mmCIF file with all atom_site columns, C-alpha atoms in Angstrom:
data_model
loop_
_atom_site.group_PDB
_atom_site.id
_atom_site.type_symbol
_atom_site.label_atom_id
_atom_site.label_alt_id
_atom_site.label_comp_id
_atom_site.label_asym_id
_atom_site.label_entity_id
_atom_site.label_seq_id
_atom_site.pdbx_PDB_ins_code
_atom_site.Cartn_x
_atom_site.Cartn_y
_atom_site.Cartn_z
_atom_site.occupancy
_atom_site.B_iso_or_equiv
_atom_site.pdbx_formal_charge
_atom_site.auth_seq_id
_atom_site.auth_comp_id
_atom_site.auth_asym_id
_atom_site.auth_atom_id
_atom_site.pdbx_PDB_model_num
ATOM 1   C CA . UNK T 1 1   ? 139.636 71.303  85.238  1.00 0.00 ? 1   UNK T CA 1
ATOM 2   C CA . UNK T 1 2   ? 141.759 70.809  88.330  1.00 0.00 ? 2   UNK T CA 1
ATOM 3   C CA . UNK T 1 3   ? 143.063 73.834  90.239  1.00 0.00 ? 3   UNK T CA 1
ATOM 4   C CA . UNK T 1 4   ? 144.410 72.016  93.289  1.00 0.00 ? 4   UNK T CA 1
ATOM 5   C CA . UNK T 1 5   ? 148.013 72.804  92.376  1.00 0.00 ? 5   UNK T CA 1
ATOM 6   C CA . UNK T 1 6   ? 147.421 76.532  91.887  1.00 0.00 ? 6   UNK T CA 1
ATOM 7   C CA . UNK T 1 7   ? 148.942 78.574  94.719  1.00 0.00 ? 7   UNK T CA 1
ATOM 8   C CA . UNK T 1 8   ? 149.504 82.244  95.561  1.00 0.00 ? 8   UNK T CA 1
ATOM 9   C CA . UNK T 1 9   ? 151.270 83.590  98.611  1.00 0.00 ? 9   UNK T CA 1
ATOM 10  C CA . UNK T 1 10  ? 149.588 86.737  99.967  1.00 0.00 ? 10  UNK T CA 1
ATOM 11  C CA . UNK T 1 11  ? 152.261 89.073  101.294 1.00 0.00 ? 11  UNK T CA 1
ATOM 12  C CA . UNK T 1 12  ? 151.171 92.645  100.515 1.00 0.00 ? 12  UNK T CA 1
ATOM 13  C CA . UNK T 1 13  ? 149.968 93.870  103.893 1.00 0.00 ? 13  UNK T CA 1
ATOM 14  C CA . UNK T 1 14  ? 149.136 93.365  107.550 1.00 0.00 ? 14  UNK T CA 1
ATOM 15  C CA . UNK T 1 15  ? 146.150 94.209  109.730 1.00 0.00 ? 15  UNK T CA 1
ATOM 16  C CA . UNK T 1 16  ? 147.037 94.987  113.348 1.00 0.00 ? 16  UNK T CA 1
ATOM 17  C CA . UNK T 1 17  ? 144.146 94.927  115.821 1.00 0.00 ? 17  UNK T CA 1
ATOM 18  C CA . UNK T 1 18  ? 146.006 97.294  118.151 1.00 0.00 ? 18  UNK T CA 1
ATOM 19  C CA . UNK T 1 19  ? 146.301 100.091 115.593 1.00 0.00 ? 19  UNK T CA 1
ATOM 20  C CA . UNK T 1 20  ? 142.914 100.036 113.851 1.00 0.00 ? 20  UNK T CA 1
ATOM 21  C CA . UNK T 1 21  ? 140.434 102.890 114.392 1.00 0.00 ? 21  UNK T CA 1
ATOM 22  C CA . UNK T 1 22  ? 137.530 102.677 116.845 1.00 0.00 ? 22  UNK T CA 1
ATOM 23  C CA . UNK T 1 23  ? 134.939 103.024 114.087 1.00 0.00 ? 23  UNK T CA 1
ATOM 24  C CA . UNK T 1 24  ? 134.798 100.498 111.240 1.00 0.00 ? 24  UNK T CA 1
ATOM 25  C CA . UNK T 1 25  ? 133.634 103.265 108.901 1.00 0.00 ? 25  UNK T CA 1
ATOM 26  C CA . UNK T 1 26  ? 136.980 105.009 109.289 1.00 0.00 ? 26  UNK T CA 1
ATOM 27  C CA . UNK T 1 27  ? 138.822 101.861 108.251 1.00 0.00 ? 27  UNK T CA 1
ATOM 28  C CA . UNK T 1 28  ? 136.322 101.194 105.451 1.00 0.00 ? 28  UNK T CA 1
ATOM 29  C CA . UNK T 1 29  ? 136.896 104.682 104.100 1.00 0.00 ? 29  UNK T CA 1
ATOM 30  C CA . UNK T 1 30  ? 140.668 104.342 104.367 1.00 0.00 ? 30  UNK T CA 1
ATOM 31  C CA . UNK T 1 31  ? 140.708 100.997 102.561 1.00 0.00 ? 31  UNK T CA 1
ATOM 32  C CA . UNK T 1 32  ? 138.354 102.274 99.863  1.00 0.00 ? 32  UNK T CA 1
ATOM 33  C CA . UNK T 1 33  ? 140.530 105.359 99.339  1.00 0.00 ? 33  UNK T CA 1
ATOM 34  C CA . UNK T 1 34  ? 143.626 103.179 99.032  1.00 0.00 ? 34  UNK T CA 1
ATOM 35  C CA . UNK T 1 35  ? 141.878 100.885 96.537  1.00 0.00 ? 35  UNK T CA 1
ATOM 36  C CA . UNK T 1 36  ? 140.976 103.904 94.397  1.00 0.00 ? 36  UNK T CA 1
ATOM 37  C CA . UNK T 1 37  ? 144.502 105.312 94.619  1.00 0.00 ? 37  UNK T CA 1
ATOM 38  C CA . UNK T 1 38  ? 145.942 101.930 93.652  1.00 0.00 ? 38  UNK T CA 1
ATOM 39  C CA . UNK T 1 39  ? 143.614 101.944 90.626  1.00 0.00 ? 39  UNK T CA 1
ATOM 40  C CA . UNK T 1 40  ? 141.783 98.768  91.561  1.00 0.00 ? 40  UNK T CA 1
ATOM 41  C CA . UNK T 1 41  ? 139.246 98.275  88.778  1.00 0.00 ? 41  UNK T CA 1
ATOM 42  C CA . UNK T 1 42  ? 135.813 99.318  90.076  1.00 0.00 ? 42  UNK T CA 1
ATOM 43  C CA . UNK T 1 43  ? 136.721 99.021  93.769  1.00 0.00 ? 43  UNK T CA 1
ATOM 44  C CA . UNK T 1 44  ? 133.132 99.919  94.679  1.00 0.00 ? 44  UNK T CA 1
ATOM 45  C CA . UNK T 1 45  ? 131.784 96.744  93.015  1.00 0.00 ? 45  UNK T CA 1
ATOM 46  C CA . UNK T 1 46  ? 130.429 94.435  95.692  1.00 0.00 ? 46  UNK T CA 1
ATOM 47  C CA . UNK T 1 47  ? 128.779 91.026  95.785  1.00 0.00 ? 47  UNK T CA 1
ATOM 48  C CA . UNK T 1 48  ? 125.324 91.312  97.356  1.00 0.00 ? 48  UNK T CA 1
ATOM 49  C CA . UNK T 1 49  ? 123.884 88.173  98.960  1.00 0.00 ? 49  UNK T CA 1
ATOM 50  C CA . UNK T 1 50  ? 120.182 87.953  99.783  1.00 0.00 ? 50  UNK T CA 1
ATOM 51  C CA . UNK T 1 51  ? 117.822 85.166  100.768 1.00 0.00 ? 51  UNK T CA 1
ATOM 52  C CA . UNK T 1 52  ? 114.054 85.335  100.351 1.00 0.00 ? 52  UNK T CA 1
ATOM 53  C CA . UNK T 1 53  ? 111.218 83.296  101.773 1.00 0.00 ? 53  UNK T CA 1
ATOM 54  C CA . UNK T 1 54  ? 112.267 80.270  99.705  1.00 0.00 ? 54  UNK T CA 1
ATOM 55  C CA . UNK T 1 55  ? 115.492 80.099  101.805 1.00 0.00 ? 55  UNK T CA 1
ATOM 56  C CA . UNK T 1 56  ? 117.581 79.899  98.631  1.00 0.00 ? 56  UNK T CA 1
ATOM 57  C CA . UNK T 1 57  ? 120.508 82.345  98.704  1.00 0.00 ? 57  UNK T CA 1
ATOM 58  C CA . UNK T 1 58  ? 121.218 84.550  95.694  1.00 0.00 ? 58  UNK T CA 1
ATOM 59  C CA . UNK T 1 59  ? 124.307 86.614  94.979  1.00 0.00 ? 59  UNK T CA 1
ATOM 60  C CA . UNK T 1 60  ? 125.116 89.221  92.337  1.00 0.00 ? 60  UNK T CA 1
ATOM 61  C CA . UNK T 1 61  ? 127.371 92.235  91.794  1.00 0.00 ? 61  UNK T CA 1
ATOM 62  C CA . UNK T 1 62  ? 126.022 95.708  92.564  1.00 0.00 ? 62  UNK T CA 1
ATOM 63  C CA . UNK T 1 63  ? 127.851 99.031  92.774  1.00 0.00 ? 63  UNK T CA 1
ATOM 64  C CA . UNK T 1 64  ? 128.378 100.880 96.032  1.00 0.00 ? 64  UNK T CA 1
ATOM 65  C CA . UNK T 1 65  ? 127.237 104.464 95.598  1.00 0.00 ? 65  UNK T CA 1
ATOM 66  C CA . UNK T 1 66  ? 127.634 105.942 99.095  1.00 0.00 ? 66  UNK T CA 1
ATOM 67  C CA . UNK T 1 67  ? 129.118 105.203 102.496 1.00 0.00 ? 67  UNK T CA 1
ATOM 68  C CA . UNK T 1 68  ? 126.938 106.861 105.140 1.00 0.00 ? 68  UNK T CA 1
ATOM 69  C CA . UNK T 1 69  ? 127.418 107.204 108.890 1.00 0.00 ? 69  UNK T CA 1
ATOM 70  C CA . UNK T 1 70  ? 125.471 103.983 109.418 1.00 0.00 ? 70  UNK T CA 1
ATOM 71  C CA . UNK T 1 71  ? 125.860 101.856 106.307 1.00 0.00 ? 71  UNK T CA 1
ATOM 72  C CA . UNK T 1 72  ? 126.336 101.494 102.573 1.00 0.00 ? 72  UNK T CA 1
ATOM 73  C CA . UNK T 1 73  ? 123.969 102.486 99.752  1.00 0.00 ? 73  UNK T CA 1
ATOM 74  C CA . UNK T 1 74  ? 123.336 101.013 96.306  1.00 0.00 ? 74  UNK T CA 1
ATOM 75  C CA . UNK T 1 75  ? 120.597 101.520 93.712  1.00 0.00 ? 75  UNK T CA 1
ATOM 76  C CA . UNK T 1 76  ? 118.535 98.981  91.798  1.00 0.00 ? 76  UNK T CA 1
ATOM 77  C CA . UNK T 1 77  ? 115.116 97.978  90.502  1.00 0.00 ? 77  UNK T CA 1
ATOM 78  C CA . UNK T 1 78  ? 112.746 97.357  93.410  1.00 0.00 ? 78  UNK T CA 1
ATOM 79  C CA . UNK T 1 79  ? 110.822 94.787  91.341  1.00 0.00 ? 79  UNK T CA 1
ATOM 80  C CA . UNK T 1 80  ? 113.936 92.708  90.669  1.00 0.00 ? 80  UNK T CA 1
ATOM 81  C CA . UNK T 1 81  ? 114.656 89.267  92.124  1.00 0.00 ? 81  UNK T CA 1
ATOM 82  C CA . UNK T 1 82  ? 116.874 90.908  94.727  1.00 0.00 ? 82  UNK T CA 1
ATOM 83  C CA . UNK T 1 83  ? 114.098 93.366  95.559  1.00 0.00 ? 83  UNK T CA 1
ATOM 84  C CA . UNK T 1 84  ? 111.712 90.466  96.128  1.00 0.00 ? 84  UNK T CA 1
ATOM 85  C CA . UNK T 1 85  ? 114.242 88.775  98.417  1.00 0.00 ? 85  UNK T CA 1
ATOM 86  C CA . UNK T 1 86  ? 114.710 91.978  100.403 1.00 0.00 ? 86  UNK T CA 1
ATOM 87  C CA . UNK T 1 87  ? 110.948 92.458  100.829 1.00 0.00 ? 87  UNK T CA 1
ATOM 88  C CA . UNK T 1 88  ? 110.733 88.956  102.311 1.00 0.00 ? 88  UNK T CA 1
ATOM 89  C CA . UNK T 1 89  ? 113.932 89.020  104.379 1.00 0.00 ? 89  UNK T CA 1
ATOM 90  C CA . UNK T 1 90  ? 115.703 92.295  105.280 1.00 0.00 ? 90  UNK T CA 1
ATOM 91  C CA . UNK T 1 91  ? 118.972 90.603  106.243 1.00 0.00 ? 91  UNK T CA 1
ATOM 92  C CA . UNK T 1 92  ? 121.746 90.866  103.669 1.00 0.00 ? 92  UNK T CA 1
ATOM 93  C CA . UNK T 1 93  ? 125.504 90.798  103.242 1.00 0.00 ? 93  UNK T CA 1
ATOM 94  C CA . UNK T 1 94  ? 127.923 92.386  100.797 1.00 0.00 ? 94  UNK T CA 1
ATOM 95  C CA . UNK T 1 95  ? 131.482 91.419  99.978  1.00 0.00 ? 95  UNK T CA 1
ATOM 96  C CA . UNK T 1 96  ? 134.285 93.491  98.469  1.00 0.00 ? 96  UNK T CA 1
ATOM 97  C CA . UNK T 1 97  ? 137.278 91.567  97.094  1.00 0.00 ? 97  UNK T CA 1
ATOM 98  C CA . UNK T 1 98  ? 140.311 93.481  95.907  1.00 0.00 ? 98  UNK T CA 1
ATOM 99  C CA . UNK T 1 99  ? 142.796 90.975  94.545  1.00 0.00 ? 99  UNK T CA 1
ATOM 100 C CA . UNK T 1 100 ? 145.382 93.657  93.833  1.00 0.00 ? 100 UNK T CA 1
ATOM 101 C CA . UNK T 1 101 ? 145.523 94.506  97.553  1.00 0.00 ? 101 UNK T CA 1
ATOM 102 C CA . UNK T 1 102 ? 144.815 90.961  98.797  1.00 0.00 ? 102 UNK T CA 1
ATOM 103 C CA . UNK T 1 103 ? 141.904 92.286  100.830 1.00 0.00 ? 103 UNK T CA 1
ATOM 104 C CA . UNK T 1 104 ? 138.270 91.466  101.482 1.00 0.00 ? 104 UNK T CA 1
ATOM 105 C CA . UNK T 1 105 ? 135.556 93.323  103.395 1.00 0.00 ? 105 UNK T CA 1
ATOM 106 C CA . UNK T 1 106 ? 132.332 91.603  104.494 1.00 0.00 ? 106 UNK T CA 1
ATOM 107 C CA . UNK T 1 107 ? 129.432 93.759  105.653 1.00 0.00 ? 107 UNK T CA 1
ATOM 108 C CA . UNK T 1 108 ? 126.351 92.238  107.300 1.00 0.00 ? 108 UNK T CA 1
ATOM 109 C CA . UNK T 1 109 ? 123.207 94.084  108.311 1.00 0.00 ? 109 UNK T CA 1
ATOM 110 C CA . UNK T 1 110 ? 119.584 94.934  107.693 1.00 0.00 ? 110 UNK T CA 1
ATOM 111 C CA . UNK T 1 111 ? 118.542 96.481  104.432 1.00 0.00 ? 111 UNK T CA 1
ATOM 112 C CA . UNK T 1 112 ? 115.814 99.041  103.728 1.00 0.00 ? 112 UNK T CA 1
ATOM 113 C CA . UNK T 1 113 ? 114.798 101.507 101.031 1.00 0.00 ? 113 UNK T CA 1
ATOM 114 C CA . UNK T 1 114 ? 116.203 105.001 101.287 1.00 0.00 ? 114 UNK T CA 1
ATOM 115 C CA . UNK T 1 115 ? 114.168 108.211 100.950 1.00 0.00 ? 115 UNK T CA 1
ATOM 116 C CA . UNK T 1 116 ? 112.444 108.498 97.553  1.00 0.00 ? 116 UNK T CA 1
ATOM 117 C CA . UNK T 1 117 ? 113.642 112.080 97.058  1.00 0.00 ? 117 UNK T CA 1
ATOM 118 C CA . UNK T 1 118 ? 117.247 110.967 97.500  1.00 0.00 ? 118 UNK T CA 1
ATOM 119 C CA . UNK T 1 119 ? 116.738 108.163 94.992  1.00 0.00 ? 119 UNK T CA 1
ATOM 120 C CA . UNK T 1 120 ? 115.224 110.606 92.489  1.00 0.00 ? 120 UNK T CA 1
ATOM 121 C CA . UNK T 1 121 ? 118.117 113.037 92.927  1.00 0.00 ? 121 UNK T CA 1
ATOM 122 C CA . UNK T 1 122 ? 120.614 110.269 92.178  1.00 0.00 ? 122 UNK T CA 1
ATOM 123 C CA . UNK T 1 123 ? 118.604 108.985 89.204  1.00 0.00 ? 123 UNK T CA 1
ATOM 124 C CA . UNK T 1 124 ? 118.656 112.414 87.598  1.00 0.00 ? 124 UNK T CA 1
ATOM 125 C CA . UNK T 1 125 ? 122.472 112.467 87.859  1.00 0.00 ? 125 UNK T CA 1
ATOM 126 C CA . UNK T 1 126 ? 122.804 109.274 85.818  1.00 0.00 ? 126 UNK T CA 1
ATOM 127 C CA . UNK T 1 127 ? 123.673 109.416 82.091  1.00 0.00 ? 127 UNK T CA 1
ATOM 128 C CA . UNK T 1 128 ? 120.607 109.907 79.899  1.00 0.00 ? 128 UNK T CA 1
ATOM 129 C CA . UNK T 1 129 ? 120.880 106.475 78.242  1.00 0.00 ? 129 UNK T CA 1
ATOM 130 C CA . UNK T 1 130 ? 121.217 104.786 81.635  1.00 0.00 ? 130 UNK T CA 1
ATOM 131 C CA . UNK T 1 131 ? 118.042 106.521 82.744  1.00 0.00 ? 131 UNK T CA 1
ATOM 132 C CA . UNK T 1 132 ? 116.256 105.222 79.656  1.00 0.00 ? 132 UNK T CA 1
ATOM 133 C CA . UNK T 1 133 ? 117.711 101.755 80.217  1.00 0.00 ? 133 UNK T CA 1
ATOM 134 C CA . UNK T 1 134 ? 116.218 101.637 83.699  1.00 0.00 ? 134 UNK T CA 1
ATOM 135 C CA . UNK T 1 135 ? 112.750 101.912 82.162  1.00 0.00 ? 135 UNK T CA 1
ATOM 136 C CA . UNK T 1 136 ? 113.491 98.955  79.856  1.00 0.00 ? 136 UNK T CA 1
ATOM 137 C CA . UNK T 1 137 ? 114.180 96.704  82.853  1.00 0.00 ? 137 UNK T CA 1
ATOM 138 C CA . UNK T 1 138 ? 110.641 96.423  84.089  1.00 0.00 ? 138 UNK T CA 1
ATOM 139 C CA . UNK T 1 139 ? 110.668 94.100  85.763  1.00 0.00 ? 139 UNK T CA 1
ATOM 140 C CA . UNK T 1 140 ? 114.392 93.529  86.095  1.00 0.00 ? 140 UNK T CA 1
ATOM 141 C CA . UNK T 1 141 ? 115.134 89.785  85.986  1.00 0.00 ? 141 UNK T CA 1
ATOM 142 C CA . UNK T 1 142 ? 111.884 89.279  84.061  1.00 0.00 ? 142 UNK T CA 1
ATOM 143 C CA . UNK T 1 143 ? 111.873 87.066  80.973  1.00 0.00 ? 143 UNK T CA 1
ATOM 144 C CA . UNK T 1 144 ? 112.112 88.660  77.531  1.00 0.00 ? 144 UNK T CA 1
ATOM 145 C CA . UNK T 1 145 ? 111.577 86.948  74.169  1.00 0.00 ? 145 UNK T CA 1
ATOM 146 C CA . UNK T 1 146 ? 114.867 88.149  72.664  1.00 0.00 ? 146 UNK T CA 1
ATOM 147 C CA . UNK T 1 147 ? 117.318 91.040  72.615  1.00 0.00 ? 147 UNK T CA 1
ATOM 148 C CA . UNK T 1 148 ? 115.532 92.690  69.715  1.00 0.00 ? 148 UNK T CA 1
ATOM 149 C CA . UNK T 1 149 ? 112.515 93.293  71.931  1.00 0.00 ? 149 UNK T CA 1
ATOM 150 C CA . UNK T 1 150 ? 114.744 95.060  74.469  1.00 0.00 ? 150 UNK T CA 1
ATOM 151 C CA . UNK T 1 151 ? 116.411 97.180  71.814  1.00 0.00 ? 151 UNK T CA 1
ATOM 152 C CA . UNK T 1 152 ? 113.092 98.146  70.263  1.00 0.00 ? 152 UNK T CA 1
ATOM 153 C CA . UNK T 1 153 ? 111.765 99.280  73.628  1.00 0.00 ? 153 UNK T CA 1
ATOM 154 C CA . UNK T 1 154 ? 114.980 101.207 74.249  1.00 0.00 ? 154 UNK T CA 1
ATOM 155 C CA . UNK T 1 155 ? 114.705 102.993 70.888  1.00 0.00 ? 155 UNK T CA 1
ATOM 156 C CA . UNK T 1 156 ? 111.067 103.883 71.528  1.00 0.00 ? 156 UNK T CA 1
ATOM 157 C CA . UNK T 1 157 ? 111.936 105.349 74.916  1.00 0.00 ? 157 UNK T CA 1
ATOM 158 C CA . UNK T 1 158 ? 114.903 107.245 73.464  1.00 0.00 ? 158 UNK T CA 1
ATOM 159 C CA . UNK T 1 159 ? 112.545 108.826 70.946  1.00 0.00 ? 159 UNK T CA 1
ATOM 160 C CA . UNK T 1 160 ? 110.051 109.682 73.683  1.00 0.00 ? 160 UNK T CA 1
ATOM 161 C CA . UNK T 1 161 ? 112.744 111.125 75.923  1.00 0.00 ? 161 UNK T CA 1
ATOM 162 C CA . UNK T 1 162 ? 115.086 112.683 73.404  1.00 0.00 ? 162 UNK T CA 1
ATOM 163 C CA . UNK T 1 163 ? 118.096 114.653 74.608  1.00 0.00 ? 163 UNK T CA 1
ATOM 164 C CA . UNK T 1 164 ? 116.892 117.654 76.544  1.00 0.00 ? 164 UNK T CA 1
ATOM 165 C CA . UNK T 1 165 ? 113.713 115.943 77.724  1.00 0.00 ? 165 UNK T CA 1
ATOM 166 C CA . UNK T 1 166 ? 113.840 114.884 81.358  1.00 0.00 ? 166 UNK T CA 1
ATOM 167 C CA . UNK T 1 167 ? 113.445 111.161 82.012  1.00 0.00 ? 167 UNK T CA 1
ATOM 168 C CA . UNK T 1 168 ? 111.145 110.653 85.014  1.00 0.00 ? 168 UNK T CA 1
ATOM 169 C CA . UNK T 1 169 ? 112.408 108.579 87.911  1.00 0.00 ? 169 UNK T CA 1
ATOM 170 C CA . UNK T 1 170 ? 110.616 105.206 87.885  1.00 0.00 ? 170 UNK T CA 1
ATOM 171 C CA . UNK T 1 171 ? 108.579 104.403 90.984  1.00 0.00 ? 171 UNK T CA 1
ATOM 172 C CA . UNK T 1 172 ? 110.015 100.896 90.786  1.00 0.00 ? 172 UNK T CA 1
ATOM 173 C CA . UNK T 1 173 ? 113.627 102.085 90.994  1.00 0.00 ? 173 UNK T CA 1
ATOM 174 C CA . UNK T 1 174 ? 115.658 103.485 93.879  1.00 0.00 ? 174 UNK T CA 1
ATOM 175 C CA . UNK T 1 175 ? 118.201 103.032 96.615  1.00 0.00 ? 175 UNK T CA 1
ATOM 176 C CA . UNK T 1 176 ? 118.713 100.622 99.474  1.00 0.00 ? 176 UNK T CA 1
ATOM 177 C CA . UNK T 1 177 ? 120.900 101.118 102.517 1.00 0.00 ? 177 UNK T CA 1
ATOM 178 C CA . UNK T 1 178 ? 122.427 98.245  104.436 1.00 0.00 ? 178 UNK T CA 1
ATOM 179 C CA . UNK T 1 179 ? 122.717 99.385  108.054 1.00 0.00 ? 179 UNK T CA 1
ATOM 180 C CA . UNK T 1 180 ? 125.911 97.770  109.275 1.00 0.00 ? 180 UNK T CA 1
ATOM 181 C CA . UNK T 1 181 ? 125.603 95.326  112.158 1.00 0.00 ? 181 UNK T CA 1
ATOM 182 C CA . UNK T 1 182 ? 128.893 93.519  111.580 1.00 0.00 ? 182 UNK T CA 1
ATOM 183 C CA . UNK T 1 183 ? 131.870 94.192  109.330 1.00 0.00 ? 183 UNK T CA 1
ATOM 184 C CA . UNK T 1 184 ? 134.931 92.028  108.806 1.00 0.00 ? 184 UNK T CA 1
ATOM 185 C CA . UNK T 1 185 ? 138.237 93.188  107.349 1.00 0.00 ? 185 UNK T CA 1
ATOM 186 C CA . UNK T 1 186 ? 140.420 90.478  105.813 1.00 0.00 ? 186 UNK T CA 1
ATOM 187 C CA . UNK T 1 187 ? 144.047 90.979  104.861 1.00 0.00 ? 187 UNK T CA 1
ATOM 188 C CA . UNK T 1 188 ? 145.814 88.141  103.069 1.00 0.00 ? 188 UNK T CA 1
ATOM 189 C CA . UNK T 1 189 ? 149.049 86.926  104.688 1.00 0.00 ? 189 UNK T CA 1
ATOM 190 C CA . UNK T 1 190 ? 151.723 84.376  103.845 1.00 0.00 ? 190 UNK T CA 1
ATOM 191 C CA . UNK T 1 191 ? 151.177 80.693  104.664 1.00 0.00 ? 191 UNK T CA 1
ATOM 192 C CA . UNK T 1 192 ? 147.408 81.294  104.801 1.00 0.00 ? 192 UNK T CA 1
ATOM 193 C CA . UNK T 1 193 ? 147.883 82.987  108.194 1.00 0.00 ? 193 UNK T CA 1
ATOM 194 C CA . UNK T 1 194 ? 145.485 85.731  107.165 1.00 0.00 ? 194 UNK T CA 1
ATOM 195 C CA . UNK T 1 195 ? 144.515 88.681  109.363 1.00 0.00 ? 195 UNK T CA 1
ATOM 196 C CA . UNK T 1 196 ? 140.778 88.809  110.094 1.00 0.00 ? 196 UNK T CA 1
ATOM 197 C CA . UNK T 1 197 ? 139.351 91.544  112.304 1.00 0.00 ? 197 UNK T CA 1
ATOM 198 C CA . UNK T 1 198 ? 135.592 91.809  112.826 1.00 0.00 ? 198 UNK T CA 1
ATOM 199 C CA . UNK T 1 199 ? 133.700 94.790  114.233 1.00 0.00 ? 199 UNK T CA 1
ATOM 200 C CA . UNK T 1 200 ? 130.336 94.271  115.938 1.00 0.00 ? 200 UNK T CA 1
ATOM 201 C CA . UNK T 1 201 ? 128.274 96.268  118.435 1.00 0.00 ? 201 UNK T CA 1
ATOM 202 C CA . UNK T 1 202 ? 127.931 95.448  122.117 1.00 0.00 ? 202 UNK T CA 1
ATOM 203 C CA . UNK T 1 203 ? 124.820 95.890  124.275 1.00 0.00 ? 203 UNK T CA 1
ATOM 204 C CA . UNK T 1 204 ? 125.616 99.606  124.689 1.00 0.00 ? 204 UNK T CA 1
ATOM 205 C CA . UNK T 1 205 ? 125.771 100.127 120.909 1.00 0.00 ? 205 UNK T CA 1
ATOM 206 C CA . UNK T 1 206 ? 129.547 100.585 120.971 1.00 0.00 ? 206 UNK T CA 1
ATOM 207 C CA . UNK T 1 207 ? 131.824 98.988  118.402 1.00 0.00 ? 207 UNK T CA 1
ATOM 208 C CA . UNK T 1 208 ? 133.967 96.102  119.613 1.00 0.00 ? 208 UNK T CA 1
ATOM 209 C CA . UNK T 1 209 ? 136.635 94.204  117.664 1.00 0.00 ? 209 UNK T CA 1
ATOM 210 C CA . UNK T 1 210 ? 137.699 90.577  117.675 1.00 0.00 ? 210 UNK T CA 1
ATOM 211 C CA . UNK T 1 211 ? 140.417 88.707  115.820 1.00 0.00 ? 211 UNK T CA 1
ATOM 212 C CA . UNK T 1 212 ? 139.231 85.595  114.006 1.00 0.00 ? 212 UNK T CA 1
ATOM 213 C CA . UNK T 1 213 ? 141.243 82.548  113.079 1.00 0.00 ? 213 UNK T CA 1
ATOM 214 C CA . UNK T 1 214 ? 142.068 82.385  109.366 1.00 0.00 ? 214 UNK T CA 1
#
């Protein structure tokens, strides 16, 4: 398959370095709000890239669940392949791509587990079947003989934790926060003259911005 003749001209917006807010979190919140209002499908879906001790990068989609004052939070299985990568190398990056708005956001930083009580509080808010499903994925990314084995385990757990019975939060499951060290906002423009503004902190821990070539 050859896609070399496929072309799109990005012309839906601009990103002016002179008018952006001082804090990248303000712009992140504004762009996220606009994506939701424009009904972008799952705008909080982000590609998470990690790299463990084997120096082989891995990337997968996870769902943003909170924007804090210092970073972004998602939840997963700590025993997963991504969890292993994170335990070996705390540096990670996430990418949002919203085709409908012709925008990307890249967030780089260090990643760490959040407080266990906060993870438990979020777990208990999840739908009952999703809570049960989390127990099936132990370990997540582990090999399973076939789907029937998964479904049998799921049915057994559903019977054990029938509706009305609280599903305990697994010790192997919880949240991670990526503390932002650098964040780039990308706005598609015509003729591939895209706007790219990157925020990073100076020696005094203040946010600075730079324009990057497209």
